[in-house]
Tab-separated table of C-alpha atoms in Angstrom:
chain	number	residue	atom	x	y	z
A	1	ALA	CA	-10.059	0.559	-36.093
A	2	VAL	CA	-11.663	2.568	-38.853
A	3	LEU	CA	-8.395	4.067	-40.113
A	4	ASN	CA	-6.391	0.822	-39.607
A	5	LEU	CA	-4.520	2.359	-36.681
A	6	PRO	CA	-3.631	0.534	-33.466
A	7	GLN	CA	-6.225	1.028	-30.772
A	8	SER	CA	-5.083	2.880	-27.692
A	9	ARG	CA	-6.585	2.549	-24.261
A	10	ALA	CA	-6.772	5.369	-21.762
A	11	GLY	CA	-4.150	4.868	-19.066
A	12	ASP	CA	-2.153	2.304	-21.075
A	13	GLU	CA	1.469	3.375	-20.556
A	14	LYS	CA	2.932	0.643	-22.791
A	15	GLN	CA	1.351	1.877	-25.993
A	16	GLN	CA	2.688	5.034	-27.615
A	17	PRO	CA	0.115	7.452	-29.058
A	18	VAL	CA	-0.259	7.385	-32.817
A	19	SER	CA	1.360	10.404	-34.459
A	20	ASP	CA	-0.675	12.990	-36.336
A	21	ASP	CA	1.335	12.243	-39.491
A	22	LYS	CA	0.471	8.549	-39.301
A	23	ILE	CA	-3.215	9.383	-38.838
A	24	ARG	CA	-3.164	11.779	-41.799
A	25	ASP	CA	-1.296	9.301	-44.035
A	26	SER	CA	-3.681	6.496	-43.169
A	27	TYR	CA	-6.693	8.722	-43.826
A	28	LYS	CA	-5.375	9.849	-47.221
A	29	ARG	CA	-4.503	6.301	-48.274
A	30	LEU	CA	-7.889	4.905	-47.282
A	31	SER	CA	-9.829	7.841	-48.736
A	32	ARG	CA	-8.249	7.185	-52.135
A	33	LEU	CA	-9.026	3.492	-51.830
A	34	LEU	CA	-12.598	3.788	-50.530
A	35	HIS	CA	-13.822	6.881	-52.354
A	36	PRO	CA	-17.368	6.209	-53.641
A	37	ASP	CA	-16.672	7.868	-57.002
A	38	LYS	CA	-14.262	5.020	-57.780
A	39	ARG	CA	-17.058	2.442	-57.473
A	40	PRO	CA	-19.685	1.473	-60.044
A	41	PRO	CA	-23.218	2.767	-59.419
A	42	GLY	CA	-25.397	0.594	-57.218
A	43	LYS	CA	-24.968	-1.281	-53.962
A	44	GLU	CA	-21.154	-1.226	-54.052
A	45	ARG	CA	-21.102	2.570	-54.310
A	46	GLU	CA	-23.647	2.931	-51.502
A	47	ASP	CA	-21.563	0.676	-49.242
A	48	ALA	CA	-18.431	2.642	-50.113
A	49	GLN	CA	-20.277	5.893	-49.316
A	50	GLU	CA	-21.190	4.605	-45.837
A	51	LEU	CA	-17.600	3.512	-45.144
A	52	PHE	CA	-16.242	6.784	-46.466
A	53	ILE	CA	-18.510	8.840	-44.201
A	54	GLU	CA	-17.591	6.713	-41.176
A	55	MET	CA	-13.910	7.172	-42.023
A	56	GLN	CA	-14.347	10.954	-42.298
A	57	HIS	CA	-16.032	11.121	-38.889
A	58	ALA	CA	-13.214	9.079	-37.335
A	59	TYR	CA	-10.597	11.376	-38.878
A	60	GLU	CA	-12.399	14.492	-37.613
A	61	ILE	CA	-12.213	13.104	-34.080
A	62	LEU	CA	-8.605	11.917	-34.300
A	63	GLU	CA	-7.235	15.146	-35.762
A	64	ASP	CA	-8.739	17.336	-33.032
A	65	PRO	CA	-6.945	16.871	-29.649
A	66	PRO	CA	-9.927	17.744	-27.384
A	67	LEU	CA	-12.271	15.459	-29.319
A	68	ARG	CA	-9.665	12.707	-29.445
A	69	GLN	CA	-9.113	12.865	-25.699
A	70	ALA	CA	-12.864	12.859	-25.002
A	71	TYR	CA	-13.272	9.807	-27.248
A	72	ASP	CA	-10.306	7.972	-25.691
A	73	TYR	CA	-11.639	8.411	-22.164
A	74	PHE	CA	-15.420	8.310	-22.538
A	75	GLY	CA	-16.339	7.043	-26.021
A	76	HIS	CA	-18.453	8.471	-28.797
A	77	SER	CA	-21.141	9.975	-26.559
A	78	ALA	CA	-18.493	12.272	-25.047
A	79	VAL	CA	-17.596	13.530	-28.534
A	80	THR	CA	-21.222	14.475	-29.084
A	81	LEU	CA	-21.264	16.306	-25.765
A	82	VAL	CA	-18.006	18.161	-26.447
A	83	ARG	CA	-19.149	19.164	-29.949
A	84	HIS	CA	-22.433	20.589	-28.635
A	85	ASN	CA	-22.352	24.384	-28.992
A	86	LYS	CA	-18.691	24.138	-29.992
A	87	TYR	CA	-18.340	27.870	-30.649
A	88	ALA	CA	-20.272	29.207	-27.652
A	89	PRO	CA	-18.045	31.319	-25.356
A	90	ASN	CA	-18.373	28.954	-22.391
A	91	SER	CA	-18.525	25.653	-24.277
A	92	LEU	CA	-16.809	22.507	-23.077
A	93	TYR	CA	-14.930	22.362	-26.393
A	94	ARG	CA	-13.401	25.823	-25.892
A	95	ASN	CA	-12.368	24.972	-22.335
A	96	LEU	CA	-10.721	21.724	-23.464
A	97	SER	CA	-9.053	23.459	-26.406
A	98	SER	CA	-7.558	26.155	-24.210
A	99	LEU	CA	-6.119	23.518	-21.853
A	100	HIS	CA	-4.563	21.696	-24.813
A	101	ASP	CA	-3.179	24.950	-26.208
A	102	ASP	CA	-1.625	25.736	-22.824
A	103	GLY	CA	0.061	22.302	-22.723
A	104	LYS	CA	-2.193	21.038	-19.941
A	105	SER	CA	-3.824	18.175	-21.833
A	106	SER	CA	-3.611	15.877	-18.795
A	107	GLU	CA	-5.876	18.296	-16.901
A	108	ALA	CA	-8.419	18.551	-19.725
A	109	LEU	CA	-10.642	15.666	-18.635
């Protein structure tokens, strides 16, 4: 729970998905709190830098529907696979994105 959001499980009908606004608000709040420039030089700043980078990676995944769905179903290795050659004409990312854009997110994976 890098962004302090409730964890969702694929196929869990009881839990509602977290809204994009809640994800964005949580990211902004934590980025202000954990920003390395607000820490004194040394070990504390280095630790804050690591947390900040991890938080940025989590936000990049959560804000992008195809990446978020790949992560929810198959974990971080799927995100790496989907990101590979992201802008190639026949990439997995483009195929997933077009399904999401067409409102067919349930068919994406």
